[in-house]
Amino acid sequence: MSSVPGLNKTSSVPGLYKTSPVPGAETNTVPLAKTPSPAPRTSGSSVRPSPEPYSGRKSHYHKRRRRQQHHEELFLDKDGFIDESYRFTFFNPAVGTVRAQEIADLRTPTMDLASLLQVGGCFWIDVLRPSFQEMHLLSKVFGIHALTVEDIMTQDAREKCEIHANYYFVCFRSFDFDTNGESYLEPKCVYNVVLREGIITFHMEPSVHQYHVLRRIRRQIDHIVVTPDWLNYAIIDDITDLLAPILHRVEFDVDAIDELVLVISSSEQSDMLLRISTVRKRIMMAMRLLQGKADVVRALIKRFESATAFSTTQISALPVLFERAAGAPPTVWSDSPRRHASSADRNGVPDVVLDQRKGHETILYLGDVLDHIVTMMQNATHYDNMLGRAQTNYLAQISIELTESSNSTNDVVAKLSALAAIVVPLNFITGMWGANVKVPGQDIDNLHYFFYILGMCLLYVVIAVCFARRYRIF
């Protein structure tokens, strides 16, 4: 793999990284660091020769590791977070990556921004929190419509794809990744203005997508053709892929809740409803993020299908076009830096044929993103249904437990009522004969009346207990 340009840091100008020569040169980028050969080892009188330099796979690993470290230093601060001090990022496969605080500082030691835009291949300008003056300048230079500028500056949150004369505009919602923050999973829009020569992306909050996409380009530079349409796809694909871990965690929580809802003890049921509500809220926020993405990707696929459709005249001319291109590949790339071949390098292959092939390739990429979005939307709907069923089962279990508790209370009350029905009449009789008044048998000097009263009380108790047992009160 050839080295990727744009990785060596230059301290003279802030935000600049040493780049490879201007396209057309056949030399690679300047090496990041030269690995010194270890000193010869001595053992007694014999001298061991110096080991040979790293070769093959080991040398390739160290070069790739150094490139990765420089790539991380380009975007991450010392704490590992996205560096917000550089609001503008410029990328070109033939030049590398340049970061700056102001748009006027996007330059290399040999080229300014105007020269960078004229370099062959596509360019990518990423803008963080653009001001009105910067948006006016960019819209004037690249011909961006006033309605597009208004949507970007007012932070229109509706996901959409609009086709204009010289570009198409894509609004795609990302989200806050901080799981400890209050705005976790809150939507944050990313705006892509895709031109024929390059792409300009805007976002109002720091984003990791440009870091991920450039890392992907660095890893797959030998297998991909970097075009504005591919960069737009890569940003959309990165936003979509970042939703997958969220749904994986939701799936784990849903499965745990579904298993515990019927077997959890009564002492642990107080937190179950809170867990269900929390996971269901997370599902609703994920579905909110996924809701409009499928329509945007379908609109892009439809746009590329329309752009790559040939008329009858063009189809009849295809044999002639392929005869002119016989024996030569349609696209030529130099070893390093990578650049798209000019029209003279294509051996007469017309742009319409190359655009059709790139369009078909982009349709395949977007179809893969659409499959992921539809799958995640179906999974989110399934998880929501599972949580709804789990919540219904949980509430039904609580209702059953409340009914059982109510029945137990009713049984106790019924027994107490039966006991009161037995004791209260006895208390009434003893109270009547114990009053300080003249009562029957008071003047009789024996215990006959006492045993009569005692026998009647015992008989009443026996009759009341038999009645209660008959009707299963006791």
Coordinates of C-alpha atoms in Angstrom, one line a residue:
M1 CA 0.0 0.0 0.0
S2 CA 1.4 3.4 -0.9
S3 CA 1.6 6.0 1.8
V4 CA -1.4 8.4 2.2
P5 CA -0.5 12.1 1.8
G6 CA -1.3 14.8 4.2
L7 CA -0.1 13.3 7.5
N8 CA 3.1 15.1 8.4
K9 CA 2.5 18.0 10.8
T10 CA 3.9 21.5 10.0
S11 CA 4.3 23.8 12.9
S12 CA 4.9 27.0 10.9
V13 CA 1.3 27.6 9.9
P14 CA -1.5 26.5 12.3
G15 CA -3.7 23.7 11.0
L16 CA -1.4 22.7 8.1
Y17 CA 0.0 19.3 7.3
K18 CA 2.8 18.6 5.0
T19 CA 1.4 17.4 1.7
S20 CA 2.8 15.5 -1.3
P21 CA 3.8 17.3 -4.5
V22 CA 1.3 18.8 -6.8
P23 CA -0.6 16.2 -8.9
G24 CA 1.4 15.0 -11.9
A25 CA 4.5 14.2 -9.9
E26 CA 5.3 10.6 -9.5
T27 CA 7.0 10.8 -6.1
N28 CA 5.4 9.6 -2.9
T29 CA 4.9 11.6 0.2
V30 CA 7.9 12.5 2.4
P31 CA 8.5 9.7 5.0
L32 CA 7.1 10.4 8.4
A33 CA 10.2 9.3 10.3
K34 CA 13.3 7.4 9.3
T35 CA 13.8 4.3 11.5
P36 CA 17.4 4.2 12.7
S37 CA 19.2 0.9 12.5
P38 CA 20.1 -0.5 15.9
A39 CA 23.7 -0.4 17.1
P40 CA 25.8 -3.5 16.6
R41 CA 25.9 -5.9 19.5
T42 CA 29.2 -7.2 20.8
S43 CA 29.7 -10.3 22.8
G44 CA 33.3 -11.0 23.8
S45 CA 35.6 -10.7 20.8
S46 CA 32.9 -11.4 18.2
V47 CA 30.9 -8.7 16.7
R48 CA 27.3 -9.4 15.6
P49 CA 26.3 -7.6 12.4
S50 CA 23.5 -5.1 12.5
P51 CA 20.1 -6.6 11.9
E52 CA 18.6 -5.8 8.5
P53 CA 16.0 -3.1 8.4
Y54 CA 12.3 -4.0 8.8
S55 CA 11.0 -5.5 5.7
G56 CA 7.7 -6.8 4.3
R57 CA 4.8 -7.1 6.6
K58 CA 6.5 -5.7 9.7
S59 CA 7.7 -2.5 8.0
H60 CA 4.2 -2.0 6.5
Y61 CA 2.7 -2.4 10.0
H62 CA 4.9 0.3 11.5
K63 CA 4.2 2.7 8.6
R64 CA 0.5 2.1 8.9
R65 CA 0.7 2.6 12.7
R66 CA 2.5 5.9 12.3
R67 CA 0.0 7.1 9.8
Q68 CA -2.8 6.2 12.1
Q69 CA -1.2 8.2 15.0
H70 CA -0.7 11.3 12.8
H71 CA -4.3 11.0 11.6
E72 CA -5.6 10.9 15.2
E73 CA -3.4 13.9 16.1
L74 CA -5.0 15.8 13.2
F75 CA -8.5 15.5 14.6
L76 CA -8.2 14.7 18.3
D77 CA -7.0 16.8 21.1
K78 CA -4.8 15.6 24.0
D79 CA -7.8 14.1 25.8
G80 CA -9.0 12.1 22.8
F81 CA -11.9 14.3 21.9
I82 CA -12.7 16.0 18.6
D83 CA -10.6 19.2 18.4
E84 CA -13.1 22.1 17.9
S85 CA -10.4 24.8 17.4
Y86 CA -10.2 24.0 13.7
R87 CA -13.5 24.9 12.1
F88 CA -12.5 24.2 8.5
T89 CA -11.1 21.0 7.0
F90 CA -10.0 20.6 3.4
F91 CA -9.4 17.2 1.8
N92 CA -8.3 16.1 -1.6
P93 CA -6.9 12.6 -2.4
A94 CA -4.1 14.2 -4.3
V95 CA -3.2 16.8 -1.6
G96 CA -4.1 15.3 1.7
T97 CA -5.9 16.9 4.7
V98 CA -5.6 20.6 5.7
R99 CA -7.2 22.0 8.8
A100 CA -7.5 25.7 9.8
Q101 CA -9.4 28.0 12.1
E102 CA -10.5 30.4 9.3
I103 CA -11.3 29.7 5.7
A104 CA -8.5 32.0 4.5
D105 CA -5.9 29.8 6.4
L106 CA -6.7 26.7 4.2
R107 CA -3.4 26.6 2.4
T108 CA -0.2 24.7 2.1
P109 CA 3.3 26.1 2.0
T110 CA 3.0 26.1 -1.9
M111 CA -0.7 26.6 -2.6
D112 CA -3.5 28.7 -1.4
L113 CA -7.2 27.7 -1.3
A114 CA -7.8 28.8 -4.9
S115 CA -5.0 26.6 -6.1
L116 CA -6.1 23.7 -3.9
L117 CA -9.6 23.8 -5.5
Q118 CA -8.0 23.6 -9.0
V119 CA -6.0 20.4 -8.1
G120 CA -7.3 17.4 -10.0
G121 CA -9.7 15.0 -8.3
C122 CA -12.5 15.8 -6.0
F123 CA -12.3 18.0 -2.9
W124 CA -14.1 18.0 0.4
I125 CA -14.6 21.1 2.5
D126 CA -16.0 20.6 6.0
V127 CA -17.3 23.6 7.9
L128 CA -18.2 23.8 11.6
R129 CA -20.5 26.6 12.7
P130 CA -20.3 28.8 9.6
S131 CA -21.0 32.5 10.1
F132 CA -23.3 34.5 7.8
Q133 CA -20.3 36.1 6.1
E134 CA -18.6 32.7 5.5
M135 CA -21.9 31.3 4.1
H136 CA -22.3 34.3 1.8
L137 CA -18.7 33.8 0.5
L138 CA -19.2 30.0 -0.1
S139 CA -22.5 30.5 -1.8
K140 CA -21.1 33.1 -4.1
V141 CA -18.0 31.0 -5.0
F142 CA -19.8 27.7 -5.5
G143 CA -23.2 28.9 -6.6
I144 CA -25.2 27.7 -3.7
H145 CA -28.9 28.7 -3.8
A146 CA -30.3 31.1 -1.2
L147 CA -32.8 28.6 0.0
T148 CA -30.1 26.1 0.7
V149 CA -28.2 28.8 2.7
E150 CA -31.4 29.5 4.6
D151 CA -31.9 25.9 5.5
I152 CA -28.3 25.6 6.8
M153 CA -28.3 28.8 8.8
T154 CA -31.8 28.2 10.4
Q155 CA -30.8 24.5 11.1
D156 CA -33.8 23.0 9.3
A157 CA -34.2 19.6 11.0
R158 CA -36.3 17.9 8.3
E159 CA -34.3 15.3 6.4
K160 CA -34.5 15.8 2.7
C161 CA -32.8 15.6 -0.7
E162 CA -33.1 18.6 -3.1
I163 CA -31.9 18.7 -6.6
H164 CA -30.5 22.0 -7.9
A165 CA -29.0 23.1 -11.2
N166 CA -25.3 22.5 -10.3
Y167 CA -25.6 20.5 -7.1
Y168 CA -27.9 18.4 -4.9
F169 CA -28.5 19.2 -1.3
V170 CA -28.8 16.5 1.4
C171 CA -30.0 17.1 5.0
F172 CA -29.3 14.1 7.1
R173 CA -29.7 13.9 10.9
S174 CA -27.0 12.7 13.2
F175 CA -27.2 12.7 17.0
D176 CA -25.4 13.4 20.2
F177 CA -23.1 10.5 21.2
D178 CA -22.4 11.5 24.8
T179 CA -24.2 8.9 26.9
N180 CA -23.6 10.9 30.0
G181 CA -25.0 14.2 28.6
E182 CA -28.5 15.5 28.9
S183 CA -28.9 15.8 25.1
Y184 CA -28.0 12.1 24.4
L185 CA -29.6 11.0 21.1
E186 CA -30.8 14.5 20.4
P187 CA -30.8 15.1 16.6
K188 CA -28.1 17.2 15.1
C189 CA -28.2 17.8 11.3
V190 CA -25.4 17.4 8.8
Y191 CA -25.9 19.3 5.6
N192 CA -24.1 18.1 2.4
V193 CA -23.8 20.2 -0.7
V194 CA -22.7 17.8 -3.4
L195 CA -21.1 19.5 -6.5
R196 CA -19.7 17.8 -9.5
E197 CA -16.2 18.7 -8.5
G198 CA -16.5 18.2 -4.8
I199 CA -18.6 18.3 -1.6
I200 CA -19.1 20.9 1.1
T201 CA -20.5 19.7 4.5
F202 CA -21.9 22.0 7.2
H203 CA -22.7 21.2 10.8
M204 CA -23.3 23.3 13.9
E205 CA -22.0 20.9 16.5
P206 CA -18.7 19.0 16.6
S207 CA -18.9 15.8 14.7
V208 CA -16.9 12.6 14.4
H209 CA -18.1 11.8 10.9
Q210 CA -15.4 13.6 8.9
Y211 CA -12.8 11.8 11.1
H212 CA -14.4 8.4 10.5
V213 CA -14.7 9.0 6.7
L214 CA -11.1 10.2 6.3
R215 CA -9.9 7.2 8.3
R216 CA -12.0 4.9 6.0
I217 CA -10.4 6.5 3.0
R218 CA -7.0 6.1 4.4
R219 CA -7.6 2.4 5.0
Q220 CA -9.4 1.7 1.7
I221 CA -7.6 4.0 -0.7
D222 CA -6.4 1.1 -2.8
H223 CA -10.0 -0.2 -3.3
I224 CA -12.2 2.8 -3.8
V225 CA -12.6 5.7 -6.1
V226 CA -13.1 8.9 -4.1
T227 CA -15.8 11.0 -5.7
P228 CA -18.2 13.6 -4.3
D229 CA -21.1 11.1 -4.5
W230 CA -19.0 8.5 -2.7
L231 CA -18.1 11.0 0.1
N232 CA -21.8 11.9 0.5
Y233 CA -22.5 8.1 0.7
A234 CA -19.7 7.6 3.3
I235 CA -21.1 10.4 5.6
I236 CA -24.6 8.9 5.4
D237 CA -23.3 5.4 6.0
D238 CA -21.2 6.5 9.0
I239 CA -24.2 8.2 10.6
T240 CA -26.3 5.1 9.9
D241 CA -23.7 2.7 11.3
L242 CA -23.4 4.7 14.6
L243 CA -27.1 3.9 15.3
A244 CA -26.4 0.1 15.2
P245 CA -24.7 0.0 18.7
I246 CA -27.6 1.8 20.2
L247 CA -30.0 -0.7 18.9
H248 CA -27.8 -3.5 20.1
R249 CA -27.9 -2.2 23.6
V250 CA -31.6 -1.7 23.3
E251 CA -31.9 -5.4 22.2
F252 CA -30.0 -6.5 25.2
D253 CA -32.2 -4.4 27.6
V254 CA -35.4 -5.7 25.9
D255 CA -34.4 -9.3 26.2
A256 CA -33.4 -8.8 29.9
I257 CA -36.7 -7.1 30.7
D258 CA -38.7 -9.8 28.8
E259 CA -37.1 -12.5 30.8
L260 CA -37.3 -10.8 34.2
V261 CA -40.8 -9.3 34.0
L262 CA -42.6 -12.6 35.0
V263 CA -40.0 -14.0 37.4
I264 CA -38.9 -10.9 39.3
S265 CA -39.5 -10.9 43.0
S266 CA -42.0 -8.4 44.5
S267 CA -39.2 -6.5 46.3
E268 CA -37.5 -5.7 42.9
Q269 CA -40.6 -4.7 41.0
S270 CA -40.4 -1.0 41.9
D271 CA -37.7 -0.4 39.3
M272 CA -39.1 -2.5 36.5
L273 CA -41.6 0.1 35.2
L274 CA -38.8 2.7 35.2
R275 CA -36.6 0.4 33.2
I276 CA -39.3 -0.3 30.7
S277 CA -40.0 3.4 30.3
T278 CA -36.4 4.3 29.9
V279 CA -35.7 1.7 27.2
R280 CA -38.9 2.6 25.4
K281 CA -37.9 6.2 25.4
R282 CA -34.6 5.3 23.9
I283 CA -36.4 3.2 21.2
M284 CA -38.7 6.1 20.4
M285 CA -35.7 8.5 20.0
A286 CA -33.9 5.9 17.7
M287 CA -37.0 5.5 15.6
R288 CA -37.3 9.3 15.4
L289 CA -33.7 9.4 14.0
L290 CA -34.4 6.6 11.5
Q291 CA -37.8 7.8 10.4
G292 CA -36.8 10.0 7.5
K293 CA -33.6 8.5 6.4
A294 CA -35.1 5.8 4.2
D295 CA -36.9 8.4 2.1
V296 CA -33.7 10.5 1.7
V297 CA -31.7 7.4 0.5
R298 CA -34.5 6.4 -1.8
A299 CA -34.5 9.9 -3.3
L300 CA -30.8 9.6 -3.9
I301 CA -31.1 6.2 -5.5
K302 CA -33.9 7.5 -7.8
R303 CA -31.7 10.5 -8.7
F304 CA -28.8 8.3 -9.7
E305 CA -31.1 5.9 -11.6
S306 CA -32.4 8.8 -13.6
A307 CA -28.9 10.2 -14.2
T308 CA -27.5 6.9 -15.4
A309 CA -30.4 6.1 -17.7
F310 CA -29.4 6.3 -21.4
S311 CA -31.6 7.5 -24.2
T312 CA -32.2 5.3 -27.3
T313 CA -29.5 7.3 -29.2
Q314 CA -27.0 6.9 -26.4
I315 CA -27.6 3.1 -26.2
S316 CA -27.1 2.8 -30.0
A317 CA -23.8 4.7 -29.7
L318 CA -22.4 2.4 -27.0
P319 CA -20.6 -0.1 -29.4
V320 CA -18.7 2.8 -31.0
L321 CA -17.7 4.1 -27.6
F322 CA -16.5 0.8 -26.3
E323 CA -14.5 0.2 -29.5
R324 CA -12.7 3.5 -28.9
A325 CA -11.9 2.4 -25.4
A326 CA -10.8 -1.1 -26.3
G327 CA -7.6 -2.2 -24.7
A328 CA -7.4 0.5 -22.0
P329 CA -9.0 0.7 -18.6
P330 CA -11.6 3.5 -18.2
T331 CA -9.9 5.0 -15.1
V332 CA -6.2 5.5 -14.4
W333 CA -4.7 6.3 -11.0
S334 CA -1.1 7.1 -10.2
D335 CA 0.6 5.2 -7.4
S336 CA 1.0 8.3 -5.2
P337 CA -0.5 10.7 -4.9
R338 CA -3.8 9.3 -6.1
R339 CA -5.6 11.3 -8.7
H340 CA -8.2 10.7 -11.3
A341 CA -6.9 10.5 -14.8
S342 CA -7.5 13.4 -17.2
S343 CA -9.5 13.1 -20.3
A344 CA -6.3 12.5 -22.3
D345 CA -5.5 9.5 -20.0
R346 CA -8.7 7.7 -20.7
N347 CA -7.9 6.9 -24.3
G348 CA -11.0 8.5 -25.6
V349 CA -13.5 7.0 -23.1
P350 CA -16.3 9.6 -22.8
D351 CA -17.3 11.1 -19.5
V352 CA -20.9 9.8 -19.9
V353 CA -19.7 6.2 -19.8
L354 CA -17.6 6.8 -16.7
D355 CA -20.4 8.7 -15.0
Q356 CA -22.8 5.8 -15.7
R357 CA -20.4 3.3 -14.1
K358 CA -19.9 5.6 -11.1
G359 CA -23.6 6.0 -10.8
H360 CA -24.2 2.3 -10.8
E361 CA -21.5 1.9 -8.1
T362 CA -23.1 4.6 -6.0
I363 CA -26.5 3.0 -6.3
L364 CA -25.0 -0.2 -4.9
Y365 CA -23.5 1.7 -2.0
L366 CA -26.8 3.5 -1.3
G367 CA -28.8 0.3 -1.6
D368 CA -26.6 -1.2 1.2
V369 CA -27.3 1.8 3.4
L370 CA -31.0 1.6 2.7
D371 CA -31.0 -2.1 3.7
H372 CA -29.3 -1.2 7.0
I373 CA -31.9 1.6 7.7
V374 CA -34.9 -0.6 6.9
T375 CA -33.5 -3.4 9.0
M376 CA -32.8 -1.2 12.0
M377 CA -36.3 0.4 11.6
Q378 CA -37.9 -3.1 11.6
N379 CA -35.8 -4.1 14.6
A380 CA -36.8 -1.0 16.5
T381 CA -40.4 -1.6 15.8
H382 CA -40.0 -5.2 17.0
Y383 CA -38.3 -4.1 20.2
D384 CA -41.1 -1.6 20.8
N385 CA -43.7 -4.3 20.4
M386 CA -41.7 -6.6 22.8
L387 CA -41.6 -3.8 25.4
G388 CA -45.3 -3.1 25.0
R389 CA -46.0 -6.8 25.6
A390 CA -43.6 -6.9 28.5
Q391 CA -45.2 -3.8 30.0
T392 CA -48.7 -5.4 29.5
N393 CA -47.5 -8.6 31.2
Y394 CA -45.9 -6.6 34.1
L395 CA -49.1 -4.6 34.7
A396 CA -51.2 -7.8 34.4
Q397 CA -48.9 -9.5 37.0
I398 CA -49.3 -6.4 39.3
S399 CA -53.1 -6.6 38.8
I400 CA -53.1 -10.3 39.7
E401 CA -51.0 -9.6 42.8
L402 CA -53.3 -6.8 43.8
T403 CA -56.3 -9.1 43.4
E404 CA -54.7 -11.8 45.5
S405 CA -53.9 -9.3 48.2
S406 CA -57.4 -8.0 48.1
N407 CA -58.8 -11.5 48.3
S408 CA -56.6 -12.2 51.3
T409 CA -57.7 -9.0 53.0
N410 CA -61.3 -9.9 52.3
D411 CA -60.8 -13.3 53.9
V412 CA -59.3 -11.8 57.0
V413 CA -62.1 -9.2 57.3
A414 CA -64.7 -12.0 56.8
K415 CA -63.2 -14.0 59.6
L416 CA -63.0 -11.0 61.9
S417 CA -66.7 -10.2 61.1
A418 CA -67.7 -13.8 62.0
L419 CA -65.7 -13.6 65.2
A420 CA -67.4 -10.3 66.0
A421 CA -70.8 -11.8 65.3
I422 CA -70.1 -14.5 67.9
V423 CA -68.5 -12.3 70.6
V424 CA -70.8 -9.3 70.4
P425 CA -74.0 -11.2 71.4
L426 CA -72.2 -12.9 74.3
N427 CA -70.9 -9.6 75.4
F428 CA -74.4 -8.2 75.3
I429 CA -75.9 -11.0 77.4
T430 CA -73.2 -10.8 80.0
G431 CA -73.5 -7.1 80.1
M432 CA -77.3 -7.2 80.7
W433 CA -76.9 -9.7 83.6
G434 CA -74.0 -7.8 85.0
A435 CA -75.9 -4.5 85.3
N436 CA -76.5 -2.9 88.6
V437 CA -80.3 -3.5 88.4
K438 CA -82.8 -6.2 89.4
V439 CA -82.4 -9.2 87.1
P440 CA -84.1 -12.6 86.9
G441 CA -82.7 -15.2 89.4
Q442 CA -81.1 -12.5 91.6
D443 CA -83.0 -13.7 94.7
I444 CA -82.5 -17.4 94.1
D445 CA -79.8 -18.8 96.3
N446 CA -78.3 -21.4 93.9
L447 CA -76.3 -21.6 90.7
H448 CA -79.1 -22.8 88.4
Y449 CA -79.4 -19.5 86.5
F450 CA -75.7 -19.2 86.1
F451 CA -75.4 -22.5 84.4
Y452 CA -78.5 -21.8 82.2
I453 CA -76.9 -18.6 81.0
L454 CA -73.6 -20.3 80.4
G455 CA -75.2 -23.2 78.5
M456 CA -77.1 -20.8 76.3
C457 CA -73.9 -18.9 75.4
L458 CA -72.1 -22.1 74.6
L459 CA -75.0 -23.3 72.5
Y460 CA -75.0 -20.0 70.6
V461 CA -71.2 -20.3 70.0
V462 CA -71.6 -23.9 68.6
I463 CA -74.4 -22.8 66.3
A464 CA -72.5 -19.8 65.0
V465 CA -69.3 -21.8 64.4
C466 CA -71.2 -24.5 62.5
F467 CA -72.9 -21.8 60.4
A468 CA -69.5 -20.2 59.6
R469 CA -67.9 -23.6 58.7
R470 CA -70.9 -24.4 56.5
Y471 CA -70.4 -21.3 54.5
R472 CA -66.6 -21.5 54.7
I473 CA -66.1 -18.3 56.6
F474 CA -63.6 -20.1 58.8

